mmCIF file of C-alpha atoms in Angstrom:
data_model
loop_
_atom_site.group_PDB
_atom_site.id
_atom_site.type_symbol
_atom_site.label_atom_id
_atom_site.label_comp_id
_atom_site.label_asym_id
_atom_site.label_seq_id
_atom_site.Cartn_x
_atom_site.Cartn_y
_atom_site.Cartn_z
ATOM 1 C CA MET A 1 79.815 -152.399 -262.090
ATOM 2 C CA SER A 2 81.522 -149.013 -264.158
ATOM 3 C CA ASP A 3 84.643 -147.261 -263.627
ATOM 4 C CA ASN A 4 81.565 -144.807 -264.259
ATOM 5 C CA GLU A 5 78.957 -145.719 -261.416
ATOM 6 C CA GLU A 6 82.005 -145.999 -258.950
ATOM 7 C CA THR A 7 82.453 -142.128 -259.068
ATOM 8 C CA PRO A 8 81.567 -139.760 -256.205
ATOM 9 C CA GLU A 9 78.870 -138.106 -258.353
ATOM 10 C CA ASN A 10 77.342 -140.975 -259.476
ATOM 11 C CA ARG A 11 76.739 -142.633 -256.638
ATOM 12 C CA LEU A 12 75.439 -139.005 -254.596
ATOM 13 C CA ARG A 13 72.472 -139.630 -257.640
ATOM 14 C CA ARG A 14 71.659 -142.896 -256.667
ATOM 15 C CA GLU A 15 71.046 -142.053 -253.340
ATOM 16 C CA LEU A 16 68.779 -138.421 -253.574
ATOM 17 C CA PRO A 17 65.742 -138.907 -255.809
ATOM 18 C CA ALA A 18 65.590 -137.121 -258.778
ATOM 19 C CA GLU A 19 64.076 -133.662 -259.093
ATOM 20 C CA ARG A 20 60.528 -133.640 -260.648
ATOM 21 C CA PRO A 21 58.680 -130.854 -262.025
ATOM 22 C CA ALA A 22 55.551 -129.178 -260.176
ATOM 23 C CA PRO A 23 52.357 -131.484 -262.240
ATOM 24 C CA THR A 24 50.322 -129.178 -264.533
ATOM 25 C CA GLY A 25 47.476 -129.907 -266.578
ATOM 26 C CA PRO A 26 44.883 -132.243 -264.897
ATOM 27 C CA ALA A 27 47.078 -133.758 -263.267
ATOM 28 C CA ALA A 28 47.216 -131.301 -260.851
ATOM 29 C CA ASP A 29 43.442 -131.101 -260.585
ATOM 30 C CA LYS A 30 43.911 -134.759 -258.917
ATOM 31 C CA THR A 31 43.634 -134.932 -255.517
ATOM 32 C CA PRO A 32 46.646 -136.864 -253.363
ATOM 33 C CA ASP A 33 44.956 -140.286 -253.658
ATOM 34 C CA GLU A 34 44.603 -139.985 -257.391
ATOM 35 C CA THR A 35 47.584 -139.010 -258.417
ATOM 36 C CA PRO A 36 50.429 -141.656 -258.676
ATOM 37 C CA ASP A 37 53.306 -141.378 -256.740
ATOM 38 C CA THR A 38 56.502 -141.589 -258.720
ATOM 39 C CA THR A 39 58.734 -140.390 -256.189
ATOM 40 C CA PRO A 40 61.947 -142.668 -256.671
ATOM 41 C CA GLY A 41 62.824 -144.893 -253.833
ATOM 42 C CA LYS A 42 59.380 -144.895 -253.032
ATOM 43 C CA ALA A 43 57.153 -148.194 -254.436
ATOM 44 C CA PRO A 44 54.342 -146.823 -257.278
ATOM 45 C CA GLY A 45 50.776 -146.439 -255.010
ATOM 46 C CA THR A 46 52.705 -147.319 -251.701
ATOM 47 C CA GLY A 47 53.580 -143.754 -250.724
ATOM 48 C CA LYS A 48 55.996 -144.799 -247.701
ATOM 49 C CA THR A 49 59.301 -143.802 -248.499
ATOM 50 C CA PRO A 50 62.315 -145.705 -247.961
ATOM 51 C CA GLU A 51 64.256 -144.945 -244.093
ATOM 52 C CA ASN A 52 67.483 -143.644 -245.867
ATOM 53 C CA ALA A 53 65.256 -141.091 -248.398
ATOM 54 C CA PRO A 54 65.282 -137.760 -246.646
ATOM 55 C CA GLU A 55 62.149 -135.975 -246.058
ATOM 56 C CA THR A 56 60.446 -133.157 -248.669
ATOM 57 C CA PRO A 57 59.852 -129.849 -247.276
ATOM 58 C CA PRO A 58 55.849 -129.765 -247.186
ATOM 59 C CA ASN A 59 54.567 -127.667 -249.951
ATOM 60 C CA ALA A 60 54.143 -123.470 -248.560
ATOM 61 C CA ALA A 61 50.838 -123.083 -249.822
ATOM 62 C CA GLU A 62 49.343 -126.396 -248.067
ATOM 63 C CA ALA A 63 50.912 -124.923 -244.986
ATOM 64 C CA PRO A 64 48.058 -124.766 -243.215
ATOM 65 C CA GLU A 65 47.719 -120.350 -242.721
ATOM 66 C CA ARG A 66 48.062 -118.894 -238.527
ATOM 67 C CA LYS A 67 44.592 -117.354 -238.292
ATOM 68 C CA ARG A 68 44.967 -114.315 -236.153
ATOM 69 C CA PRO A 69 42.989 -114.195 -232.767
ATOM 70 C CA GLU A 70 39.775 -112.724 -233.394
ATOM 71 C CA GLN A 71 38.183 -109.246 -231.851
ATOM 72 C CA SER A 72 35.613 -109.901 -229.627
ATOM 73 C CA ASP A 73 32.330 -108.383 -230.557
ATOM 74 C CA LEU A 74 31.919 -104.841 -228.437
ATOM 75 C CA THR A 75 28.969 -103.436 -228.143
ATOM 76 C CA GLY A 76 28.877 -99.628 -229.097
ATOM 77 C CA ARG A 77 28.093 -98.368 -225.345
ATOM 78 C CA GLN A 78 31.230 -101.308 -224.244
ATOM 79 C CA ARG A 79 33.048 -99.014 -226.685
ATOM 80 C CA LEU A 80 32.217 -96.154 -225.321
ATOM 81 C CA ALA A 81 33.213 -97.140 -221.956
ATOM 82 C CA LYS A 82 37.162 -98.470 -223.264
ATOM 83 C CA GLY A 83 37.132 -95.137 -224.750
ATOM 84 C CA ILE A 84 37.314 -93.287 -221.553
ATOM 85 C CA TRP A 85 37.970 -94.709 -218.707
ATOM 86 C CA PRO A 86 41.190 -95.297 -217.552
ATOM 87 C CA PRO A 87 41.281 -91.632 -218.639
ATOM 88 C CA ARG A 88 44.343 -90.313 -220.598
ATOM 89 C CA VAL A 89 45.029 -86.597 -218.949
ATOM 90 C CA THR A 90 47.479 -84.223 -221.616
ATOM 91 C CA ARG A 91 49.226 -81.387 -219.730
ATOM 92 C CA ALA A 92 46.742 -79.012 -221.560
ATOM 93 C CA GLN A 93 43.483 -80.426 -220.836
ATOM 94 C CA LEU A 94 44.973 -80.671 -216.580
ATOM 95 C CA ILE A 95 45.457 -76.786 -217.084
ATOM 96 C CA VAL A 96 41.786 -76.139 -218.542
ATOM 97 C CA ALA A 97 40.555 -78.180 -215.964
ATOM 98 C CA VAL A 98 41.707 -75.851 -213.633
ATOM 99 C CA LEU A 99 40.975 -72.816 -214.862
ATOM 100 C CA LEU A 100 37.203 -74.108 -215.556
ATOM 101 C CA PHE A 101 36.817 -75.065 -211.977
ATOM 102 C CA GLY A 102 38.311 -71.675 -210.748
ATOM 103 C CA LEU A 103 35.820 -70.010 -212.702
ATOM 104 C CA GLY A 104 32.826 -71.626 -212.071
ATOM 105 C CA PHE A 105 34.043 -71.274 -207.849
ATOM 106 C CA GLY A 106 34.087 -67.625 -208.633
ATOM 107 C CA LEU A 107 30.363 -67.416 -210.007
ATOM 108 C CA ALA A 108 28.785 -69.632 -207.123
ATOM 109 C CA ILE A 109 30.654 -67.426 -204.578
ATOM 110 C CA GLN A 110 29.357 -64.198 -206.828
ATOM 111 C CA VAL A 111 25.638 -65.425 -206.811
ATOM 112 C CA ALA A 112 25.191 -66.380 -203.207
ATOM 113 C CA SER A 113 26.268 -63.224 -201.873
ATOM 114 C CA ASN A 114 24.114 -61.814 -204.645
ATOM 115 C CA SER A 115 21.140 -64.324 -203.502
ATOM 116 C CA ASN A 116 22.274 -63.488 -199.130
ATOM 117 C CA SER A 117 21.890 -59.479 -200.126
ATOM 118 C CA ASP A 118 18.756 -59.778 -201.781
ATOM 119 C CA SER A 119 17.045 -61.801 -199.393
ATOM 120 C CA ALA A 120 18.362 -59.210 -196.973
ATOM 121 C CA LEU A 121 16.953 -56.686 -198.679
ATOM 122 C CA ARG A 122 13.713 -58.124 -199.233
ATOM 123 C CA GLY A 123 12.784 -58.760 -195.329
ATOM 124 C CA ALA A 124 13.737 -54.826 -194.975
ATOM 125 C CA ARG A 125 10.933 -52.582 -193.060
ATOM 126 C CA GLN A 126 9.735 -50.278 -196.004
ATOM 127 C CA GLU A 127 11.514 -47.488 -193.369
ATOM 128 C CA ASP A 128 14.782 -48.893 -193.855
ATOM 129 C CA LEU A 129 14.746 -48.616 -197.920
ATOM 130 C CA VAL A 130 14.184 -45.427 -198.110
ATOM 131 C CA ARG A 131 16.277 -44.181 -196.132
ATOM 132 C CA ILE A 132 18.503 -46.965 -198.163
ATOM 133 C CA LEU A 133 17.553 -45.445 -201.247
ATOM 134 C CA ASP A 134 18.925 -41.123 -199.907
ATOM 135 C CA GLU A 135 22.025 -42.545 -198.475
ATOM 136 C CA LEU A 136 21.646 -43.851 -202.390
ATOM 137 C CA ASP A 137 20.773 -40.448 -203.746
ATOM 138 C CA ASP A 138 22.816 -38.667 -201.220
ATOM 139 C CA ARG A 139 26.024 -40.299 -201.874
ATOM 140 C CA THR A 140 25.746 -40.437 -205.509
ATOM 141 C CA GLN A 141 25.036 -36.985 -205.723
ATOM 142 C CA ARG A 142 28.077 -35.687 -204.057
ATOM 143 C CA LEU A 143 30.177 -38.469 -206.321
ATOM 144 C CA GLU A 144 28.833 -36.791 -208.877
ATOM 145 C CA ASP A 145 29.406 -33.342 -207.585
ATOM 146 C CA GLU A 146 33.049 -34.089 -206.797
ATOM 147 C CA LYS A 147 33.242 -35.202 -210.444
ATOM 148 C CA GLN A 148 32.008 -32.243 -211.863
ATOM 149 C CA GLY A 149 34.373 -29.994 -210.010
ATOM 150 C CA LEU A 150 37.257 -32.546 -210.879
ATOM 151 C CA GLU A 151 36.384 -32.307 -214.770
ATOM 152 C CA LYS A 152 36.160 -28.183 -213.906
ATOM 153 C CA GLN A 153 39.682 -27.502 -212.816
ATOM 154 C CA ARG A 154 41.526 -30.550 -215.392
ATOM 155 C CA ASP A 155 38.992 -27.847 -218.251
ATOM 156 C CA GLU A 156 40.454 -24.723 -216.942
ATOM 157 C CA LEU A 157 44.607 -26.372 -216.358
ATOM 158 C CA GLU A 158 44.157 -27.618 -220.443
ATOM 159 C CA ASN A 159 42.177 -24.237 -221.739
ATOM 160 C CA SER A 160 44.771 -21.898 -219.549
ATOM 161 C CA SER A 161 47.153 -20.281 -221.578
ATOM 162 C CA ASP A 162 49.602 -19.806 -218.377
ATOM 163 C CA GLN A 163 49.178 -23.641 -216.606
ATOM 164 C CA ALA A 164 51.562 -22.823 -213.858
ATOM 165 C CA GLU A 165 49.542 -20.088 -212.945
ATOM 166 C CA GLU A 166 46.026 -21.635 -212.786
ATOM 167 C CA ALA A 167 47.253 -24.742 -210.824
ATOM 168 C CA ARG A 168 48.842 -22.359 -207.930
ATOM 169 C CA LYS A 169 45.815 -20.130 -207.820
ATOM 170 C CA GLN A 170 44.132 -24.047 -207.863
ATOM 171 C CA THR A 171 46.316 -25.107 -205.121
ATOM 172 C CA VAL A 172 45.623 -21.789 -202.760
ATOM 173 C CA GLU A 173 42.198 -22.629 -202.868
ATOM 174 C CA LYS A 174 42.071 -26.064 -202.402
ATOM 175 C CA GLU A 175 44.427 -25.010 -198.858
ATOM 176 C CA LYS A 176 41.920 -22.263 -198.114
ATOM 177 C CA GLN A 177 39.117 -24.932 -198.065
ATOM 178 C CA LEU A 178 41.331 -27.572 -196.037
ATOM 179 C CA GLY A 179 42.167 -24.193 -193.652
ATOM 180 C CA ILE A 180 38.251 -24.054 -193.179
ATOM 181 C CA LEU A 181 38.021 -27.670 -192.027
ATOM 182 C CA ALA A 182 41.251 -27.622 -189.919
ATOM 183 C CA GLY A 183 39.700 -24.767 -188.078
ATOM 184 C CA THR A 184 42.863 -22.070 -189.279
ATOM 185 C CA VAL A 185 41.414 -20.219 -191.766
ATOM 186 C CA ALA A 186 38.581 -17.623 -191.177
ATOM 187 C CA ALA A 187 34.935 -18.903 -192.415
ATOM 188 C CA GLN A 188 31.753 -16.838 -193.748
ATOM 189 C CA GLY A 189 28.865 -17.639 -195.746
ATOM 190 C CA PRO A 190 24.757 -18.702 -194.652
ATOM 191 C CA GLY A 191 23.900 -20.787 -191.853
ATOM 192 C CA ILE A 192 22.316 -20.221 -188.415
ATOM 193 C CA THR A 193 22.956 -19.190 -184.516
ATOM 194 C CA MET A 194 21.593 -21.098 -181.920
ATOM 195 C CA THR A 195 21.649 -19.369 -178.475
ATOM 196 C CA ILE A 196 21.384 -20.868 -175.380
ATOM 197 C CA GLU A 197 20.504 -19.620 -172.107
ATOM 198 C CA ASP A 198 20.948 -21.350 -169.224
ATOM 199 C CA THR A 199 20.276 -19.726 -165.757
ATOM 200 C CA LYS A 200 20.142 -22.834 -163.645
ATOM 201 C CA GLY A 201 23.415 -24.779 -165.144
ATOM 202 C CA SER A 202 21.289 -27.461 -165.755
ATOM 203 C CA VAL A 203 22.700 -27.669 -169.629
ATOM 204 C CA GLN A 204 25.870 -30.940 -169.658
ATOM 205 C CA ALA A 205 28.455 -31.188 -171.714
ATOM 206 C CA ASP A 206 26.786 -34.232 -173.661
ATOM 207 C CA MET A 207 23.944 -31.978 -174.910
ATOM 208 C CA LEU A 208 26.071 -29.395 -176.722
ATOM 209 C CA LEU A 209 28.175 -32.722 -177.890
ATOM 210 C CA ASP A 210 24.402 -33.385 -179.550
ATOM 211 C CA ALA A 211 24.019 -30.154 -181.046
ATOM 212 C CA ILE A 212 27.539 -30.474 -182.568
ATOM 213 C CA GLN A 213 26.528 -33.630 -184.023
ATOM 214 C CA GLU A 214 23.312 -32.931 -185.664
ATOM 215 C CA LEU A 215 24.723 -29.765 -187.061
ATOM 216 C CA ARG A 216 27.449 -31.303 -188.052
ATOM 217 C CA ALA A 217 24.620 -34.725 -190.029
ATOM 218 C CA ALA A 218 22.884 -31.310 -191.407
ATOM 219 C CA GLY A 219 26.011 -30.322 -193.020
ATOM 220 C CA ALA A 220 27.804 -27.732 -190.928
ATOM 221 C CA GLU A 221 31.438 -26.823 -192.613
ATOM 222 C CA ALA A 222 32.521 -24.353 -189.851
ATOM 223 C CA ILE A 223 30.978 -24.511 -186.303
ATOM 224 C CA GLN A 224 31.707 -22.162 -183.270
ATOM 225 C CA VAL A 225 31.099 -22.567 -179.858
ATOM 226 C CA ASN A 226 31.126 -19.006 -178.039
ATOM 227 C CA ASP A 227 35.015 -18.182 -178.996
ATOM 228 C CA VAL A 228 36.080 -21.711 -179.373
ATOM 229 C CA ARG A 229 36.429 -23.122 -182.841
ATOM 230 C CA VAL A 230 34.809 -26.910 -183.239
ATOM 231 C CA VAL A 231 37.647 -29.161 -185.371
ATOM 232 C CA ALA A 232 37.718 -32.779 -186.389
ATOM 233 C CA GLY A 233 39.288 -33.667 -182.725
ATOM 234 C CA THR A 234 37.315 -31.562 -180.301
ATOM 235 C CA TYR A 235 36.257 -32.914 -176.988
ATOM 236 C CA LEU A 236 33.684 -31.715 -174.511
ATOM 237 C CA THR A 237 33.433 -31.615 -170.674
ATOM 238 C CA ASP A 238 31.374 -30.399 -167.676
ATOM 239 C CA SER A 239 33.493 -28.191 -164.773
ATOM 240 C CA GLY A 240 31.330 -27.608 -162.261
ATOM 241 C CA LYS A 241 28.628 -25.533 -163.758
ATOM 242 C CA SER A 242 29.953 -24.764 -166.686
ATOM 243 C CA VAL A 243 31.208 -26.288 -170.004
ATOM 244 C CA SER A 244 35.240 -26.658 -170.672
ATOM 245 C CA VAL A 245 35.110 -27.323 -174.976
ATOM 246 C CA ASP A 246 39.054 -29.009 -175.830
ATOM 247 C CA GLY A 247 40.186 -27.545 -172.256
ATOM 248 C CA ASN A 248 38.621 -23.733 -172.835
ATOM 249 C CA LYS A 249 36.366 -22.812 -170.027
ATOM 250 C CA ILE A 250 33.074 -20.925 -171.250
ATOM 251 C CA ASN A 251 29.963 -20.143 -169.916
ATOM 252 C CA ALA A 252 26.313 -19.453 -170.496
ATOM 253 C CA PRO A 253 24.756 -18.275 -172.350
ATOM 254 C CA TYR A 254 26.071 -20.945 -175.430
ATOM 255 C CA ARG A 255 26.091 -19.104 -178.795
ATOM 256 C CA PHE A 256 26.528 -22.302 -181.442
ATOM 257 C CA LYS A 257 27.261 -19.967 -184.789
ATOM 258 C CA ALA A 258 27.265 -22.755 -188.263
ATOM 259 C CA ILE A 259 27.947 -22.207 -191.602
ATOM 260 C CA GLY A 260 25.691 -24.247 -193.770
ATOM 261 C CA LYS A 261 22.192 -24.530 -195.917
ATOM 262 C CA PRO A 262 20.025 -23.040 -193.410
ATOM 263 C CA GLU A 263 16.611 -24.754 -194.964
ATOM 264 C CA ASP A 264 18.543 -28.071 -193.685
ATOM 265 C CA LEU A 265 20.436 -26.958 -190.185
ATOM 266 C CA GLU A 266 17.199 -25.511 -188.703
ATOM 267 C CA PRO A 267 14.944 -27.941 -188.607
ATOM 268 C CA ALA A 268 17.635 -30.806 -187.682
ATOM 269 C CA LEU A 269 18.218 -28.648 -183.990
ATOM 270 C CA ASN A 270 14.102 -27.951 -183.933
ATOM 271 C CA ILE A 271 13.371 -32.527 -185.188
ATOM 272 C CA PRO A 272 10.917 -33.772 -182.521
ATOM 273 C CA GLY A 273 13.075 -35.045 -179.935
ATOM 274 C CA GLY A 274 16.162 -33.301 -180.655
ATOM 275 C CA VAL A 275 18.266 -31.214 -179.166
ATOM 276 C CA VAL A 276 16.332 -28.075 -178.431
ATOM 277 C CA GLN A 277 13.240 -30.334 -176.929
ATOM 278 C CA THR A 278 16.242 -32.134 -174.896
ATOM 279 C CA LEU A 279 17.448 -28.000 -173.890
ATOM 280 C CA GLU A 280 13.957 -27.298 -172.475
ATOM 281 C CA LYS A 281 13.550 -29.934 -170.830
ATOM 282 C CA GLU A 282 16.016 -28.376 -168.842
ATOM 283 C CA GLN A 283 14.616 -25.806 -168.326
ATOM 284 C CA ALA A 284 17.485 -24.120 -170.552
ATOM 285 C CA THR A 285 15.600 -21.667 -173.709
ATOM 286 C CA VAL A 286 16.884 -21.443 -176.930
ATOM 287 C CA ALA A 287 16.873 -19.714 -179.807
ATOM 288 C CA VAL A 288 18.021 -20.760 -183.243
ATOM 289 C CA GLU A 289 18.153 -17.489 -186.443
ATOM 290 C CA ARG A 290 18.588 -17.919 -189.992
ATOM 291 C CA SER A 291 21.067 -16.102 -191.342
ATOM 292 C CA GLY A 292 22.586 -15.337 -195.095
ATOM 293 C CA LYS A 293 26.054 -14.122 -193.755
ATOM 294 C CA ILE A 294 27.755 -15.906 -190.011
ATOM 295 C CA VAL A 295 31.468 -14.871 -190.226
ATOM 296 C CA VAL A 296 33.548 -17.910 -187.881
ATOM 297 C CA ASP A 297 36.283 -15.928 -186.788
ATOM 298 C CA ALA A 298 38.038 -18.566 -184.045
ATOM 299 C CA LEU A 299 41.085 -19.686 -185.377
ATOM 300 C CA ARG A 300 42.846 -22.823 -184.455
ATOM 301 C CA ALA A 301 46.383 -22.763 -184.027
ATOM 302 C CA ALA A 302 48.169 -25.053 -186.996
ATOM 303 C CA LYS A 303 50.067 -28.112 -185.232
ATOM 304 C CA ARG A 304 51.902 -29.909 -187.366
ATOM 305 C CA PRO A 305 52.484 -33.195 -187.110
ATOM 306 C CA ASP A 306 54.785 -35.353 -185.707
ATOM 307 C CA TYR A 307 55.034 -38.711 -188.035
ATOM 308 C CA ALA A 308 52.814 -37.898 -190.535
ATOM 309 C CA ARG A 309 54.507 -36.592 -193.682
ATOM 310 C CA SER A 310 53.301 -36.070 -197.438
ATOM 311 C CA SER A 311 53.138 -38.387 -200.059
ATOM 312 C CA SER A 312 53.252 -36.749 -203.099
#
């Protein structure tokens, strides 16, 4: 053995297999069985490797590919159900859902209340429906008159050269109107006079109170009984064979003076079963007269409230 063969390099070359290029051409098309194995350390055609020979890693092209797990085929309905459940709700969607629920709840309540009102009116009698319509017409007319009055005051204030003076005039006029209602200011105007003669003393306080309420309901704006002004807080009591109004004793004949529309006041007293017929059953004599000018001059002292104060 020569010195060159004993060197470490020669010894390593003898132990490692010789490198060989990848087969090209016709040899590449042959199967492993048809291609002769020329690997050093193997017997030709045997394919066996010596025990000391290192194993060669398999070619990457020959490694089996890892197959991805195939998804199961789903129907359209299954994909839809999978997309809907479990639900994925955002904060904005939750807020919109709450708002829509509140809107629907309010609409449901409104529809239910309208249905109840409609059913109540549907089952009402014809007389009740006529009365409801009359009340609505009267209320509408009063509101329309009040609206026109306020618009007139506004126009007067806007068109007046001296707005302060115009405002003062309107304030004085408003004070007079309130004074008439409170009984602190004398009033005059068209109306009726009712005189009740009670020779037997059978007229009681509740009968006179019914007359006052009937006049108020017919639109009387100022009422006076004998020398006593009737206001919102007026009360009547029996006092022997006479009657007391707000603690002031009055005797027959009872004389009522009421300012208002005579065409409304007189029929209100003479309706069947009304004030006049009730008093006549008690053997009292009643006379009702219309007049173009009624003067209500009985006054009430202005009382200063103990607790209430103006908020303006």
